[in-house]
Short mmCIF file of C-alpha atoms and ligand atoms in Angstrom, two decimals:
data_model
loop_
_atom_site.label_atom_id
_atom_site.label_comp_id
_atom_site.label_asym_id
_atom_site.label_seq_id
_atom_site.Cartn_x
_atom_site.Cartn_y
_atom_site.Cartn_z
CA MET P 1 13.15 -14.49 -16.41
CA GLY P 2 14.14 -11.42 -18.38
CA GLU P 3 11.18 -10.43 -20.53
CA THR P 4 8.70 -12.11 -18.27
CA ALA P 5 9.81 -10.62 -14.96
CA LEU P 6 7.22 -11.32 -12.33
CA MET P 7 5.28 -8.48 -10.78
CA SER P 8 6.76 -9.42 -7.42
CA GLU P 9 10.23 -8.58 -8.71
CA VAL P 10 11.37 -5.13 -7.73
CA LEU P 11 14.79 -5.36 -9.29
CA GLU P 12 16.36 -8.00 -11.48
CA LEU P 13 19.95 -7.60 -12.63
CA GLU P 14 21.36 -10.26 -14.90
CA ASP P 15 25.07 -10.25 -15.55
CA VAL P 16 25.23 -6.49 -15.29
CA SER P 17 28.56 -4.79 -15.87
CA VAL P 18 29.32 -1.09 -15.93
CA VAL P 19 32.58 -0.47 -17.75
CA ARG P 20 34.42 2.86 -17.72
CA GLY P 21 37.86 3.40 -19.18
CA GLY P 22 38.27 -0.33 -19.76
CA ARG P 23 37.56 -1.12 -16.09
CA ALA P 24 34.45 -2.90 -14.79
CA LEU P 25 33.18 -0.77 -11.91
CA VAL P 26 30.31 -3.24 -11.60
CA ASP P 27 31.37 -6.67 -12.76
CA GLN P 28 28.83 -9.27 -13.94
CA VAL P 29 26.39 -8.67 -11.13
CA SER P 30 23.27 -10.83 -10.96
CA TRP P 31 20.91 -9.77 -8.20
CA SER P 32 17.23 -10.17 -7.60
CA VAL P 33 15.16 -8.09 -5.18
CA LYS P 34 11.60 -9.20 -4.46
CA GLU P 35 8.69 -7.24 -3.09
CA GLY P 36 8.76 -6.93 0.67
CA GLU P 37 12.54 -7.29 0.91
CA ARG P 38 14.72 -4.51 2.33
CA TRP P 39 18.35 -4.76 1.28
CA VAL P 40 21.53 -3.39 2.77
CA ILE P 41 24.48 -3.00 0.41
CA LEU P 42 27.90 -3.30 2.02
CA GLY P 43 31.36 -3.00 0.51
CA PRO P 44 34.63 -1.07 0.79
CA ASN P 45 35.17 2.39 -0.70
CA GLY P 46 35.19 2.17 -4.47
CA ALA P 47 33.51 -1.27 -4.54
CA GLY P 48 30.79 0.00 -6.90
CA LYS P 49 27.89 0.51 -4.47
CA THR P 50 26.87 3.94 -5.71
CA THR P 51 27.34 2.83 -9.31
CA LEU P 52 24.98 -0.09 -8.65
CA LEU P 53 22.38 2.24 -7.08
CA ASN P 54 22.65 4.47 -10.12
CA VAL P 55 21.70 1.50 -12.28
CA ALA P 56 18.81 0.65 -9.92
CA SER P 57 17.61 4.25 -10.18
CA SER P 58 17.63 4.02 -14.02
CA TYR P 59 20.11 6.89 -14.30
CA LEU P 60 22.90 4.64 -15.48
CA PHE P 61 22.54 1.98 -18.15
CA PRO P 62 24.61 -1.20 -17.92
CA SER P 63 27.41 -1.63 -20.46
CA LYS P 64 26.54 -5.33 -20.49
CA GLY P 65 23.73 -7.45 -19.14
CA THR P 66 20.12 -6.55 -18.45
CA ALA P 67 18.48 -4.53 -15.69
CA THR P 68 14.77 -4.84 -15.01
CA ILE P 69 13.41 -2.28 -12.56
CA LEU P 70 9.83 -2.53 -11.26
CA GLY P 71 9.08 -4.89 -14.11
CA GLU P 72 10.47 -2.56 -16.78
CA ARG P 73 13.56 -3.45 -18.75
CA LEU P 74 16.15 -0.64 -19.03
CA GLY P 75 16.63 0.25 -22.65
CA LYS P 76 13.08 -0.74 -23.52
CA VAL P 77 11.17 1.57 -21.22
CA ASP P 78 10.77 5.34 -21.25
CA VAL P 79 12.89 6.24 -18.19
CA PHE P 80 10.88 9.41 -17.70
CA GLU P 81 7.90 7.22 -16.87
CA LEU P 82 9.96 4.91 -14.70
CA ARG P 83 11.88 7.49 -12.65
CA PRO P 84 8.93 8.93 -10.70
CA ARG P 85 8.34 5.40 -9.36
CA ILE P 86 11.80 5.43 -7.78
CA GLY P 87 12.87 7.61 -4.86
CA MET P 88 16.59 8.34 -4.53
CA ALA P 89 18.21 9.98 -1.53
CA GLY P 90 21.93 10.46 -1.94
CA MET P 91 24.24 13.40 -1.50
CA ALA P 92 24.61 13.78 -5.28
CA MET P 93 20.99 14.94 -5.21
CA ALA P 94 21.71 17.45 -2.43
CA ASP P 95 24.14 19.30 -4.67
CA LYS P 96 21.49 19.74 -7.37
CA LEU P 97 18.92 21.32 -5.06
CA PRO P 98 18.67 25.10 -4.73
CA LYS P 99 20.19 26.20 -1.42
CA ALA P 100 17.84 29.16 -1.07
CA GLN P 101 14.68 27.08 -1.16
CA THR P 102 12.99 26.33 2.12
CA VAL P 103 12.86 22.79 3.47
CA LEU P 104 9.15 22.57 2.69
CA GLN P 105 9.70 23.79 -0.88
CA THR P 106 12.58 21.34 -1.32
CA VAL P 107 10.29 18.42 -0.51
CA LEU P 108 7.31 19.81 -2.43
CA THR P 109 9.19 20.25 -5.70
CA ALA P 110 9.73 16.47 -5.78
CA ALA P 111 6.02 16.02 -6.41
CA TYR P 112 6.55 17.49 -9.85
CA GLY P 113 9.87 15.88 -10.65
CA MET P 114 11.73 19.14 -10.51
CA THR P 115 14.81 20.17 -8.63
CA ALA P 116 14.01 23.87 -8.79
CA GLY P 117 11.16 26.29 -9.21
CA TRP P 118 8.57 27.23 -6.67
CA ARG P 119 5.07 27.28 -8.10
CA GLU P 120 2.17 28.99 -6.44
CA ASP P 121 -0.31 26.34 -7.47
CA TYR P 122 0.86 23.31 -5.53
CA GLU P 123 -2.15 21.43 -4.39
CA ASP P 124 -3.04 21.57 -0.72
CA ILE P 125 -2.88 17.82 -0.64
CA ASP P 126 0.75 17.88 -1.78
CA GLU P 127 1.64 20.34 0.93
CA GLN P 128 -0.05 18.16 3.53
CA ARG P 129 1.91 15.17 2.29
CA ALA P 130 5.20 17.09 2.35
CA ARG P 131 4.51 18.23 5.92
CA ALA P 132 3.62 14.68 6.96
CA PHE P 133 6.83 13.20 5.51
CA LEU P 134 8.93 15.94 7.09
CA ASP P 135 7.20 15.27 10.39
CA ARG P 136 7.96 11.57 10.06
CA LEU P 137 11.63 12.40 9.59
CA GLY P 138 11.62 14.80 12.54
CA MET P 139 11.92 17.96 10.44
CA SER P 140 8.74 19.79 11.46
CA ASP P 141 10.66 22.58 13.18
CA TYR P 142 12.64 23.34 10.02
CA LEU P 143 9.92 23.85 7.39
CA ASP P 144 10.87 27.46 6.64
CA ARG P 145 14.63 27.07 6.96
CA LYS P 146 16.69 27.46 3.80
CA PHE P 147 17.95 24.07 2.58
CA GLY P 148 21.49 25.44 2.22
CA THR P 149 21.69 26.30 5.93
CA LEU P 150 20.90 22.78 7.18
CA SER P 151 23.40 20.56 8.93
CA GLU P 152 24.36 17.33 7.20
CA GLY P 153 21.95 15.25 9.28
CA GLU P 154 19.08 17.66 8.71
CA ARG P 155 19.82 17.70 5.01
CA LYS P 156 19.77 13.90 4.84
CA ARG P 157 16.45 13.68 6.63
CA THR P 158 15.03 16.29 4.25
CA LEU P 159 16.28 14.26 1.25
CA ILE P 160 14.58 11.12 2.52
CA ALA P 161 11.30 13.01 3.00
CA ARG P 162 11.76 14.36 -0.51
CA ALA P 163 12.38 10.89 -1.94
CA LEU P 164 9.14 9.66 -0.34
CA MET P 165 7.11 12.49 -1.81
CA THR P 166 6.40 10.82 -5.16
CA ASP P 167 5.10 7.75 -3.33
CA PRO P 168 7.84 5.59 -4.88
CA GLU P 169 7.64 1.83 -5.19
CA LEU P 170 11.39 1.65 -4.69
CA LEU P 171 13.42 3.78 -2.30
CA LEU P 172 17.20 4.01 -2.72
CA LEU P 173 19.34 5.37 0.11
CA ASP P 174 23.05 6.00 -0.36
CA GLU P 175 24.79 6.23 3.02
CA PRO P 176 21.90 8.00 4.77
CA ALA P 177 23.70 7.98 8.13
CA ALA P 178 27.16 9.09 6.95
CA GLY P 179 28.36 12.17 8.81
CA LEU P 180 25.74 11.95 11.54
CA ASP P 181 26.68 12.07 15.22
CA LEU P 182 25.77 9.13 17.43
CA GLY P 183 22.42 10.58 18.45
CA GLY P 184 21.62 11.51 14.87
CA ARG P 185 22.52 8.05 13.66
CA GLU P 186 20.39 6.32 16.26
CA ASP P 187 17.50 8.65 15.51
CA LEU P 188 17.77 7.92 11.78
CA VAL P 189 18.12 4.17 12.33
CA ARG P 190 14.94 4.27 14.41
CA ARG P 191 13.07 6.20 11.73
CA LEU P 192 14.35 3.95 8.92
CA GLY P 193 13.38 0.95 11.03
CA ARG P 194 9.85 2.26 11.30
CA LEU P 195 9.76 2.76 7.55
CA ALA P 196 11.30 -0.64 6.84
CA ARG P 197 8.66 -2.39 8.94
CA ASP P 198 5.76 -0.44 7.44
CA PRO P 199 4.05 -2.91 5.09
CA ILE P 200 2.93 -0.15 2.73
CA ALA P 201 6.34 1.55 2.62
CA PRO P 202 8.33 1.13 -0.59
CA SER P 203 10.95 -1.55 -1.17
CA MET P 204 14.24 -0.21 0.17
CA LEU P 205 17.86 -0.59 -0.90
CA MET P 206 20.34 1.11 1.42
CA VAL P 207 24.07 1.51 0.98
CA THR P 208 25.97 1.81 4.22
CA HIS P 209 29.52 1.50 5.50
CA HIS P 210 28.61 0.30 8.97
CA VAL P 211 26.58 -2.69 10.10
CA GLU P 212 25.59 -0.58 13.13
CA GLU P 213 23.46 1.44 10.70
CA ILE P 214 21.32 -1.52 9.64
CA ALA P 215 17.85 -0.74 10.91
CA PRO P 216 15.57 -3.42 12.28
CA GLY P 217 13.21 -4.44 9.48
CA PHE P 218 15.97 -4.80 6.90
CA THR P 219 15.95 -8.37 5.65
CA HIS P 220 18.77 -8.97 3.15
CA VAL P 221 22.37 -8.02 2.49
CA LEU P 222 24.37 -7.66 -0.71
CA MET P 223 28.13 -7.57 -0.22
CA ILE P 224 30.29 -6.36 -3.08
CA ARG P 225 34.00 -6.09 -3.54
CA GLN P 226 35.73 -4.71 -6.64
CA GLY P 227 32.43 -4.63 -8.49
CA LYS P 228 31.67 -8.30 -7.87
CA VAL P 229 29.01 -9.89 -5.68
CA LEU P 230 30.58 -11.59 -2.71
CA ALA P 231 27.43 -12.57 -0.87
CA ALA P 232 23.71 -11.99 -1.33
CA GLY P 233 20.83 -13.22 0.76
CA PRO P 234 19.02 -13.00 4.10
CA LEU P 235 20.94 -11.04 6.78
CA GLU P 236 20.87 -13.96 9.22
CA LEU P 237 22.53 -16.23 6.66
CA GLU P 238 24.93 -13.93 4.87
CA LEU P 239 26.01 -11.26 7.35
CA THR P 240 28.66 -13.51 8.86
CA SER P 241 32.14 -12.75 10.17
CA ARG P 242 33.56 -14.80 7.32
CA ASN P 243 31.73 -12.91 4.57
CA LEU P 244 32.37 -9.51 6.14
CA SER P 245 36.09 -10.31 6.54
CA LEU P 246 36.35 -11.38 2.90
CA CYS P 247 34.43 -8.30 1.80
CA PHE P 248 36.62 -5.80 3.64
CA GLY P 249 39.86 -7.79 3.42
CA LEU P 250 40.65 -8.00 7.14
CA PRO P 251 39.59 -10.24 10.01
CA LEU P 252 36.30 -8.99 11.42
CA VAL P 253 33.83 -10.31 13.94
CA VAL P 254 30.19 -9.49 13.44
CA GLU P 255 27.56 -9.93 16.13
CA GLN P 256 23.83 -9.58 16.27
CA ARG P 257 22.51 -8.12 19.52
CA GLY P 258 18.76 -8.09 19.64
CA ASP P 259 17.70 -6.59 16.35
CA ARG P 260 20.93 -4.64 15.76
CA TRP P 261 24.35 -5.52 14.37
CA THR P 262 27.91 -4.64 15.38
CA ALA P 263 31.27 -5.43 13.82
CA GLN P 264 34.85 -4.97 14.90
CA GLY P 265 38.33 -6.07 13.97
CA LEU P 266 39.77 -9.12 15.70
CA PRO P 267 42.01 -8.11 18.62
CA LEU P 268 45.71 -8.56 17.86
CA GLY P 269 47.65 -11.41 19.44
N1 ATP E 314 32.50 7.83 -14.50
C1 ATP E 314 33.50 7.11 -13.99
N2 ATP E 314 34.60 6.85 -14.70
C2 ATP E 314 35.61 6.12 -14.19
N3 ATP E 314 35.58 5.59 -12.95
C3 ATP E 314 34.51 5.83 -12.19
C4 ATP E 314 33.40 6.58 -12.66
N4 ATP E 314 32.50 6.64 -11.67
C5 ATP E 314 32.99 5.92 -10.65
N5 ATP E 314 34.21 5.44 -10.97
C6 ATP E 314 35.06 4.56 -10.12
O1 ATP E 314 34.32 3.37 -9.92
C7 ATP E 314 34.58 2.81 -8.66
C8 ATP E 314 33.29 2.56 -7.93
O2 ATP E 314 32.70 3.80 -7.60
P1 ATP E 314 31.44 3.92 -6.66
O3 ATP E 314 31.14 5.35 -6.47
O4 ATP E 314 30.36 3.07 -7.20
O5 ATP E 314 32.00 3.25 -5.32
P2 ATP E 314 31.31 3.11 -3.91
O6 ATP E 314 31.26 1.65 -3.59
O7 ATP E 314 30.03 3.85 -3.87
O8 ATP E 314 32.40 3.78 -2.96
P3 ATP E 314 32.22 4.71 -1.66
O9 ATP E 314 32.04 3.77 -0.51
O10 ATP E 314 33.55 5.40 -1.55
O11 ATP E 314 31.07 5.63 -1.88
C9 ATP E 314 35.51 3.78 -7.96
O12 ATP E 314 36.83 3.30 -8.05
C10 ATP E 314 35.36 5.07 -8.74
O13 ATP E 314 36.54 5.83 -8.71
MG1 MG E 315 29.33 5.52 -2.87
#
């Protein structure tokens, strides 16, 4: 492995640790994501999920170990060439985007790797793509709305459209359904499911707090606790009551109903 990462490898972490203030936020994580897999990342608050996504997005370098993203080893590749191949939709991005820009502009600026600046010479083709992605996320009625006036759910859908704009090979989603109402969550799960099952859609890694948010089409789960991998593998094998209980530190029962998942605490007594 390592130097000779196969083309079919989307992400290869070997013994990756991220240490801050003497503490390992990510602790000796080895994890391999292959083409065609769609991963859900589960773990309690503070487990290191966002930190791990930041490594996968090439914005954070491991303190120890090696990270190979889309066949390129971090530390040996020009990240400015790598980053356009990765789409990231998380709320940290939302804070960097100009609130006065319209929704359409917000998505369009991604095509040029910028967070700000409206240019007059965007290609027609880019605008068509931006409109198509926004349509796919159900945002066609909001094209001229200012980004800063959007509700949380609308903002999240805009960020996903934006992340798709560069035609990424890897799409990273950090809690895309957090803060959405039940209808908004179900709508997003349906849209993510469509994306996850689209054979030409990018590889996807999604952090979530709730198994109810796992869209059909997702194939694998990574569970982390205190920076360490607790389970990694196909959903059907690894998303068990036992693993989930160990991950969250309380007795939980997980069930699969059709192509969706639910989890709840064991009743007392
Ligand atoms: N730069 C930093 N310096 C020190 N500690 C940090 C730094 N960044 C994050 N942490 C800590 O690292 C731990 C993991 O953070 P991270 O954001 O990855 O967790 P998370 O799993 O995404 O949690 P959540 O579910 O709450 O989003 C947390 O305890 C956090 O306080
Ligand atoms: Mg987080």
